[in-house]
Amino acid sequence: MTAEGTSVLVDVRKYDGSPSARWNATRLGEDEHGVWSGTARGVPVASATGGWTNRFAYVMAVPRGEWWTATFCVDPGPEMYCDVCTVPEWNADGTVLRRVDLDLDVVRPRGGEARIKDEDEFAEHRVRHGCPDSVSGRARHTCEWLLAAVRRDGDGVEPFASVYRHWLGLIG
Protein backbone atom coordinates (compact mmCIF):
# COMPACT_ATOMS: atom_id res chain seq x y z
CA MET A 1 0.00 0.00 0.00
CA THR A 2 1.30 3.43 -0.95
CA ALA A 3 1.51 5.95 1.88
CA GLU A 4 -0.57 9.09 2.08
CA GLY A 5 1.41 12.13 0.98
CA THR A 6 3.30 10.18 -1.70
CA SER A 7 3.82 11.95 -5.01
CA VAL A 8 1.91 10.42 -7.90
CA LEU A 9 2.64 11.01 -11.59
CA VAL A 10 -0.64 11.10 -13.52
CA ASP A 11 0.05 10.03 -17.12
CA VAL A 12 -2.92 10.40 -19.48
CA ARG A 13 -2.71 9.09 -23.04
CA LYS A 14 -4.94 9.01 -26.10
CA TYR A 15 -6.14 5.67 -27.45
CA ASP A 16 -3.26 5.51 -29.96
CA GLY A 17 -0.73 5.91 -27.11
CA SER A 18 0.13 9.54 -27.83
CA PRO A 19 0.48 11.81 -24.78
CA SER A 20 -2.49 13.83 -23.62
CA ALA A 21 -1.43 15.28 -20.24
CA ARG A 22 1.00 14.62 -17.36
CA TRP A 23 1.19 16.20 -13.92
CA ASN A 24 2.13 15.44 -10.35
CA ALA A 25 -0.45 14.94 -7.63
CA THR A 26 -0.32 13.89 -3.98
CA ARG A 27 -1.92 10.69 -2.75
CA LEU A 28 -4.46 11.65 -0.08
CA GLY A 29 -5.76 8.18 0.81
CA GLU A 30 -8.40 5.72 -0.20
CA ASP A 31 -11.89 4.63 0.70
CA GLU A 32 -14.58 2.38 -0.72
CA HIS A 33 -14.81 4.69 -3.77
CA GLY A 34 -11.15 4.31 -4.75
CA VAL A 35 -7.89 6.16 -4.40
CA TRP A 36 -7.97 9.93 -3.90
CA SER A 37 -5.24 12.31 -5.00
CA GLY A 38 -4.95 16.06 -4.67
CA THR A 39 -3.38 18.65 -6.94
CA ALA A 40 -2.58 22.13 -5.65
CA ARG A 41 -3.21 25.31 -7.57
CA GLY A 42 -0.26 26.26 -9.78
CA VAL A 43 0.96 22.75 -10.65
CA PRO A 44 2.38 22.57 -14.19
CA VAL A 45 0.64 20.21 -16.59
CA ALA A 46 2.57 18.94 -19.60
CA SER A 47 0.39 18.48 -22.65
CA ALA A 48 0.67 17.51 -26.30
CA THR A 49 -0.62 21.03 -27.00
CA GLY A 50 2.07 22.75 -24.95
CA GLY A 51 0.95 22.60 -21.36
CA TRP A 52 -0.36 25.00 -18.75
CA THR A 53 -0.43 25.69 -15.04
CA ASN A 54 -3.64 24.67 -13.33
CA ARG A 55 -5.68 27.61 -12.05
CA PHE A 56 -7.35 25.92 -9.07
CA ALA A 57 -6.82 23.05 -6.64
CA TYR A 58 -8.72 19.80 -7.03
CA VAL A 59 -9.01 16.21 -5.88
CA MET A 60 -9.40 13.21 -8.14
CA ALA A 61 -11.21 9.97 -7.36
CA VAL A 62 -9.79 6.92 -9.12
CA PRO A 63 -12.31 4.09 -8.69
CA ARG A 64 -11.26 0.45 -8.84
CA GLY A 65 -12.11 -1.32 -12.10
CA GLU A 66 -14.24 1.47 -13.57
CA TRP A 67 -14.02 3.33 -16.89
CA TRP A 68 -13.85 6.83 -15.38
CA THR A 69 -12.12 9.19 -13.01
CA ALA A 70 -13.77 12.15 -11.30
CA THR A 71 -12.20 15.49 -10.48
CA PHE A 72 -13.74 17.78 -7.85
CA CYS A 73 -12.51 21.36 -7.92
CA VAL A 74 -12.35 24.36 -5.63
CA ASP A 75 -13.81 27.61 -6.90
CA PRO A 76 -13.39 28.91 -9.66
CA GLY A 77 -13.20 25.45 -11.22
CA PRO A 78 -16.19 23.34 -12.18
CA GLU A 79 -17.76 21.51 -9.27
CA MET A 80 -17.13 18.15 -11.00
CA TYR A 81 -15.32 17.04 -14.12
CA CYS A 82 -15.56 13.33 -14.94
CA ASP A 83 -13.31 11.78 -17.57
CA VAL A 84 -14.44 8.69 -19.41
CA CYS A 85 -11.31 6.57 -19.81
CA THR A 86 -10.08 3.01 -19.87
CA VAL A 87 -9.75 1.43 -16.42
CA PRO A 88 -6.96 3.41 -14.71
CA GLU A 89 -3.84 1.37 -13.91
CA TRP A 90 -1.28 1.90 -11.14
CA ASN A 91 2.35 0.86 -11.31
CA ALA A 92 3.59 -1.65 -8.70
CA ASP A 93 4.50 0.93 -6.05
CA GLY A 94 1.48 3.18 -6.61
CA THR A 95 3.48 6.20 -7.74
CA VAL A 96 2.32 6.30 -11.39
CA LEU A 97 -1.29 6.34 -12.55
CA ARG A 98 -1.91 5.65 -16.24
CA ARG A 99 -5.17 5.94 -18.09
CA VAL A 100 -6.34 6.33 -21.66
CA ASP A 101 -8.60 9.35 -22.19
CA LEU A 102 -11.54 8.45 -24.42
CA ASP A 103 -12.48 12.13 -24.89
CA LEU A 104 -15.99 11.97 -23.46
CA ASP A 105 -16.45 14.04 -20.33
CA VAL A 106 -19.29 14.84 -17.96
CA VAL A 107 -19.03 18.29 -16.40
CA ARG A 108 -21.12 19.81 -13.64
CA PRO A 109 -20.40 23.53 -13.36
CA ARG A 110 -20.67 25.15 -9.97
CA GLY A 111 -24.38 25.80 -9.43
CA GLY A 112 -25.30 24.33 -12.83
CA GLU A 113 -26.57 21.11 -14.30
CA ALA A 114 -24.38 18.28 -15.58
CA ARG A 115 -23.75 17.99 -19.31
CA ILE A 116 -21.74 15.84 -21.69
CA LYS A 117 -18.70 17.54 -23.18
CA ASP A 118 -16.52 16.74 -26.20
CA GLU A 119 -18.83 14.37 -28.09
CA ASP A 120 -17.45 15.73 -31.37
CA GLU A 121 -13.86 15.11 -30.24
CA PHE A 122 -14.84 11.58 -29.17
CA ALA A 123 -16.28 10.83 -32.63
CA GLU A 124 -13.25 12.29 -34.42
CA HIS A 125 -10.64 10.57 -32.23
CA ARG A 126 -12.50 7.27 -32.31
CA VAL A 127 -11.78 7.09 -36.04
CA ARG A 128 -8.34 8.75 -35.97
CA HIS A 129 -6.97 6.56 -33.15
CA GLY A 130 -8.60 3.32 -34.28
CA CYS A 131 -10.76 2.84 -31.21
CA PRO A 132 -12.78 -0.38 -31.59
CA ASP A 133 -16.57 -0.45 -31.32
CA SER A 134 -16.39 -2.43 -28.06
CA VAL A 135 -14.35 0.34 -26.40
CA SER A 136 -16.40 3.21 -27.82
CA GLY A 137 -19.61 1.42 -26.78
CA ARG A 138 -18.31 1.03 -23.23
CA ALA A 139 -17.30 4.71 -23.25
CA ARG A 140 -20.80 5.83 -24.28
CA HIS A 141 -22.42 3.58 -21.67
CA THR A 142 -20.10 4.94 -18.95
CA CYS A 143 -20.77 8.51 -20.05
CA GLU A 144 -24.54 8.04 -19.77
CA TRP A 145 -24.13 6.43 -16.32
CA LEU A 146 -21.96 9.34 -15.15
CA LEU A 147 -24.44 11.91 -16.46
CA ALA A 148 -27.20 10.31 -14.37
CA ALA A 149 -24.95 9.79 -11.31
CA VAL A 150 -23.81 13.42 -11.02
CA ARG A 151 -27.23 15.04 -11.45
CA ARG A 152 -28.13 17.43 -8.66
CA ASP A 153 -31.57 15.88 -8.27
CA GLY A 154 -30.18 12.34 -8.52
CA ASP A 155 -30.46 9.63 -5.92
CA GLY A 156 -27.33 10.55 -3.98
CA VAL A 157 -24.83 8.41 -5.90
CA GLU A 158 -21.45 8.56 -4.17
CA PRO A 159 -18.80 9.84 -4.37
CA PHE A 160 -20.68 12.54 -6.33
CA ALA A 161 -23.28 13.43 -3.70
CA SER A 162 -21.09 14.41 -0.75
CA VAL A 163 -18.12 12.11 -0.11
CA TYR A 164 -15.84 14.22 -2.28
CA ARG A 165 -16.23 17.19 0.09
CA HIS A 166 -14.14 15.45 2.77
CA TRP A 167 -11.26 14.92 0.35
CA LEU A 168 -11.56 18.39 -1.13
CA GLY A 169 -11.38 19.80 2.41
CA LEU A 170 -7.91 18.27 2.75
CA ILE A 171 -6.50 20.54 0.04
CA GLY A 172 -8.88 23.51 -0.26
mmCIF file of C-alpha atoms in Angstrom:
data_model
loop_
_atom_site.group_PDB
_atom_site.id
_atom_site.type_symbol
_atom_site.label_atom_id
_atom_site.label_comp_id
_atom_site.label_asym_id
_atom_site.label_seq_id
_atom_site.Cartn_x
_atom_site.Cartn_y
_atom_site.Cartn_z
ATOM 1 C CA MET A 1 0.000 0.000 0.000
ATOM 2 C CA THR A 2 1.297 3.431 -0.947
ATOM 3 C CA ALA A 3 1.515 5.949 1.878
ATOM 4 C CA GLU A 4 -0.566 9.095 2.082
ATOM 5 C CA GLY A 5 1.414 12.132 0.976
ATOM 6 C CA THR A 6 3.301 10.179 -1.697
ATOM 7 C CA SER A 7 3.820 11.954 -5.008
ATOM 8 C CA VAL A 8 1.907 10.421 -7.902
ATOM 9 C CA LEU A 9 2.636 11.008 -11.586
ATOM 10 C CA VAL A 10 -0.642 11.100 -13.523
ATOM 11 C CA ASP A 11 0.048 10.027 -17.122
ATOM 12 C CA VAL A 12 -2.921 10.404 -19.479
ATOM 13 C CA ARG A 13 -2.713 9.094 -23.042
ATOM 14 C CA LYS A 14 -4.939 9.009 -26.100
ATOM 15 C CA TYR A 15 -6.140 5.668 -27.455
ATOM 16 C CA ASP A 16 -3.261 5.510 -29.960
ATOM 17 C CA GLY A 17 -0.727 5.911 -27.115
ATOM 18 C CA SER A 18 0.134 9.540 -27.831
ATOM 19 C CA PRO A 19 0.481 11.806 -24.775
ATOM 20 C CA SER A 20 -2.494 13.829 -23.617
ATOM 21 C CA ALA A 21 -1.427 15.281 -20.240
ATOM 22 C CA ARG A 22 0.998 14.620 -17.355
ATOM 23 C CA TRP A 23 1.185 16.200 -13.917
ATOM 24 C CA ASN A 24 2.129 15.437 -10.346
ATOM 25 C CA ALA A 25 -0.449 14.942 -7.628
ATOM 26 C CA THR A 26 -0.320 13.890 -3.981
ATOM 27 C CA ARG A 27 -1.919 10.688 -2.752
ATOM 28 C CA LEU A 28 -4.456 11.651 -0.077
ATOM 29 C CA GLY A 29 -5.756 8.184 0.813
ATOM 30 C CA GLU A 30 -8.398 5.724 -0.203
ATOM 31 C CA ASP A 31 -11.886 4.628 0.700
ATOM 32 C CA GLU A 32 -14.581 2.380 -0.721
ATOM 33 C CA HIS A 33 -14.814 4.686 -3.768
ATOM 34 C CA GLY A 34 -11.153 4.312 -4.747
ATOM 35 C CA VAL A 35 -7.885 6.158 -4.405
ATOM 36 C CA TRP A 36 -7.967 9.927 -3.896
ATOM 37 C CA SER A 37 -5.237 12.314 -5.004
ATOM 38 C CA GLY A 38 -4.945 16.058 -4.667
ATOM 39 C CA THR A 39 -3.383 18.649 -6.942
ATOM 40 C CA ALA A 40 -2.578 22.125 -5.651
ATOM 41 C CA ARG A 41 -3.213 25.312 -7.571
ATOM 42 C CA GLY A 42 -0.260 26.265 -9.778
ATOM 43 C CA VAL A 43 0.958 22.752 -10.647
ATOM 44 C CA PRO A 44 2.383 22.569 -14.186
ATOM 45 C CA VAL A 45 0.635 20.214 -16.593
ATOM 46 C CA ALA A 46 2.571 18.935 -19.603
ATOM 47 C CA SER A 47 0.394 18.477 -22.654
ATOM 48 C CA ALA A 48 0.668 17.507 -26.296
ATOM 49 C CA THR A 49 -0.624 21.027 -27.002
ATOM 50 C CA GLY A 50 2.070 22.749 -24.952
ATOM 51 C CA GLY A 51 0.945 22.597 -21.360
ATOM 52 C CA TRP A 52 -0.363 25.000 -18.750
ATOM 53 C CA THR A 53 -0.428 25.687 -15.036
ATOM 54 C CA ASN A 54 -3.640 24.674 -13.335
ATOM 55 C CA ARG A 55 -5.678 27.606 -12.049
ATOM 56 C CA PHE A 56 -7.353 25.920 -9.068
ATOM 57 C CA ALA A 57 -6.822 23.055 -6.643
ATOM 58 C CA TYR A 58 -8.725 19.799 -7.033
ATOM 59 C CA VAL A 59 -9.011 16.211 -5.877
ATOM 60 C CA MET A 60 -9.395 13.207 -8.137
ATOM 61 C CA ALA A 61 -11.213 9.972 -7.361
ATOM 62 C CA VAL A 62 -9.794 6.917 -9.119
ATOM 63 C CA PRO A 63 -12.308 4.089 -8.685
ATOM 64 C CA ARG A 64 -11.257 0.454 -8.841
ATOM 65 C CA GLY A 65 -12.112 -1.320 -12.097
ATOM 66 C CA GLU A 66 -14.245 1.472 -13.571
ATOM 67 C CA TRP A 67 -14.018 3.333 -16.886
ATOM 68 C CA TRP A 68 -13.854 6.835 -15.377
ATOM 69 C CA THR A 69 -12.122 9.188 -13.010
ATOM 70 C CA ALA A 70 -13.774 12.151 -11.299
ATOM 71 C CA THR A 71 -12.198 15.495 -10.478
ATOM 72 C CA PHE A 72 -13.745 17.783 -7.854
ATOM 73 C CA CYS A 73 -12.507 21.365 -7.924
ATOM 74 C CA VAL A 74 -12.353 24.362 -5.627
ATOM 75 C CA ASP A 75 -13.813 27.613 -6.897
ATOM 76 C CA PRO A 76 -13.393 28.905 -9.660
ATOM 77 C CA GLY A 77 -13.197 25.447 -11.222
ATOM 78 C CA PRO A 78 -16.187 23.344 -12.176
ATOM 79 C CA GLU A 79 -17.760 21.507 -9.265
ATOM 80 C CA MET A 80 -17.128 18.152 -11.003
ATOM 81 C CA TYR A 81 -15.319 17.036 -14.121
ATOM 82 C CA CYS A 82 -15.559 13.330 -14.943
ATOM 83 C CA ASP A 83 -13.306 11.785 -17.569
ATOM 84 C CA VAL A 84 -14.435 8.689 -19.410
ATOM 85 C CA CYS A 85 -11.310 6.573 -19.812
ATOM 86 C CA THR A 86 -10.081 3.014 -19.870
ATOM 87 C CA VAL A 87 -9.749 1.431 -16.425
ATOM 88 C CA PRO A 88 -6.957 3.406 -14.712
ATOM 89 C CA GLU A 89 -3.842 1.374 -13.910
ATOM 90 C CA TRP A 90 -1.282 1.901 -11.137
ATOM 91 C CA ASN A 91 2.346 0.859 -11.314
ATOM 92 C CA ALA A 92 3.588 -1.646 -8.702
ATOM 93 C CA ASP A 93 4.501 0.927 -6.051
ATOM 94 C CA GLY A 94 1.484 3.180 -6.610
ATOM 95 C CA THR A 95 3.477 6.204 -7.745
ATOM 96 C CA VAL A 96 2.324 6.298 -11.386
ATOM 97 C CA LEU A 97 -1.288 6.336 -12.551
ATOM 98 C CA ARG A 98 -1.906 5.652 -16.236
ATOM 99 C CA ARG A 99 -5.171 5.944 -18.092
ATOM 100 C CA VAL A 100 -6.344 6.328 -21.664
ATOM 101 C CA ASP A 101 -8.598 9.350 -22.186
ATOM 102 C CA LEU A 102 -11.537 8.453 -24.415
ATOM 103 C CA ASP A 103 -12.477 12.129 -24.891
ATOM 104 C CA LEU A 104 -15.987 11.966 -23.462
ATOM 105 C CA ASP A 105 -16.449 14.036 -20.332
ATOM 106 C CA VAL A 106 -19.290 14.841 -17.961
ATOM 107 C CA VAL A 107 -19.035 18.285 -16.405
ATOM 108 C CA ARG A 108 -21.123 19.805 -13.642
ATOM 109 C CA PRO A 109 -20.401 23.529 -13.361
ATOM 110 C CA ARG A 110 -20.669 25.150 -9.966
ATOM 111 C CA GLY A 111 -24.383 25.798 -9.429
ATOM 112 C CA GLY A 112 -25.302 24.331 -12.825
ATOM 113 C CA GLU A 113 -26.567 21.109 -14.299
ATOM 114 C CA ALA A 114 -24.384 18.278 -15.578
ATOM 115 C CA ARG A 115 -23.749 17.985 -19.306
ATOM 116 C CA ILE A 116 -21.736 15.840 -21.692
ATOM 117 C CA LYS A 117 -18.697 17.545 -23.182
ATOM 118 C CA ASP A 118 -16.516 16.741 -26.203
ATOM 119 C CA GLU A 119 -18.829 14.368 -28.088
ATOM 120 C CA ASP A 120 -17.452 15.735 -31.373
ATOM 121 C CA GLU A 121 -13.864 15.111 -30.235
ATOM 122 C CA PHE A 122 -14.844 11.580 -29.171
ATOM 123 C CA ALA A 123 -16.282 10.833 -32.627
ATOM 124 C CA GLU A 124 -13.247 12.294 -34.418
ATOM 125 C CA HIS A 125 -10.636 10.566 -32.228
ATOM 126 C CA ARG A 126 -12.499 7.272 -32.314
ATOM 127 C CA VAL A 127 -11.778 7.091 -36.038
ATOM 128 C CA ARG A 128 -8.340 8.747 -35.969
ATOM 129 C CA HIS A 129 -6.971 6.561 -33.148
ATOM 130 C CA GLY A 130 -8.595 3.315 -34.283
ATOM 131 C CA CYS A 131 -10.765 2.844 -31.215
ATOM 132 C CA PRO A 132 -12.777 -0.382 -31.592
ATOM 133 C CA ASP A 133 -16.572 -0.453 -31.316
ATOM 134 C CA SER A 134 -16.392 -2.430 -28.065
ATOM 135 C CA VAL A 135 -14.350 0.339 -26.400
ATOM 136 C CA SER A 136 -16.401 3.206 -27.815
ATOM 137 C CA GLY A 137 -19.608 1.421 -26.778
ATOM 138 C CA ARG A 138 -18.311 1.033 -23.229
ATOM 139 C CA ALA A 139 -17.299 4.713 -23.254
ATOM 140 C CA ARG A 140 -20.796 5.830 -24.280
ATOM 141 C CA HIS A 141 -22.423 3.584 -21.666
ATOM 142 C CA THR A 142 -20.096 4.940 -18.946
ATOM 143 C CA CYS A 143 -20.770 8.512 -20.048
ATOM 144 C CA GLU A 144 -24.541 8.038 -19.769
ATOM 145 C CA TRP A 145 -24.132 6.429 -16.322
ATOM 146 C CA LEU A 146 -21.962 9.345 -15.147
ATOM 147 C CA LEU A 147 -24.444 11.906 -16.460
ATOM 148 C CA ALA A 148 -27.198 10.307 -14.365
ATOM 149 C CA ALA A 149 -24.950 9.785 -11.311
ATOM 150 C CA VAL A 150 -23.813 13.420 -11.018
ATOM 151 C CA ARG A 151 -27.227 15.044 -11.448
ATOM 152 C CA ARG A 152 -28.134 17.434 -8.663
ATOM 153 C CA ASP A 153 -31.572 15.883 -8.271
ATOM 154 C CA GLY A 154 -30.178 12.338 -8.525
ATOM 155 C CA ASP A 155 -30.459 9.632 -5.922
ATOM 156 C CA GLY A 156 -27.327 10.552 -3.984
ATOM 157 C CA VAL A 157 -24.828 8.415 -5.903
ATOM 158 C CA GLU A 158 -21.453 8.561 -4.173
ATOM 159 C CA PRO A 159 -18.799 9.835 -4.372
ATOM 160 C CA PHE A 160 -20.678 12.541 -6.329
ATOM 161 C CA ALA A 161 -23.279 13.431 -3.704
ATOM 162 C CA SER A 162 -21.095 14.412 -0.748
ATOM 163 C CA VAL A 163 -18.115 12.109 -0.109
ATOM 164 C CA TYR A 164 -15.841 14.225 -2.280
ATOM 165 C CA ARG A 165 -16.227 17.188 0.092
ATOM 166 C CA HIS A 166 -14.140 15.448 2.765
ATOM 167 C CA TRP A 167 -11.262 14.916 0.351
ATOM 168 C CA LEU A 168 -11.560 18.393 -1.131
ATOM 169 C CA GLY A 169 -11.375 19.801 2.405
ATOM 170 C CA LEU A 170 -7.909 18.274 2.751
ATOM 171 C CA ILE A 171 -6.498 20.538 0.041
ATOM 172 C CA GLY A 172 -8.876 23.509 -0.256
#
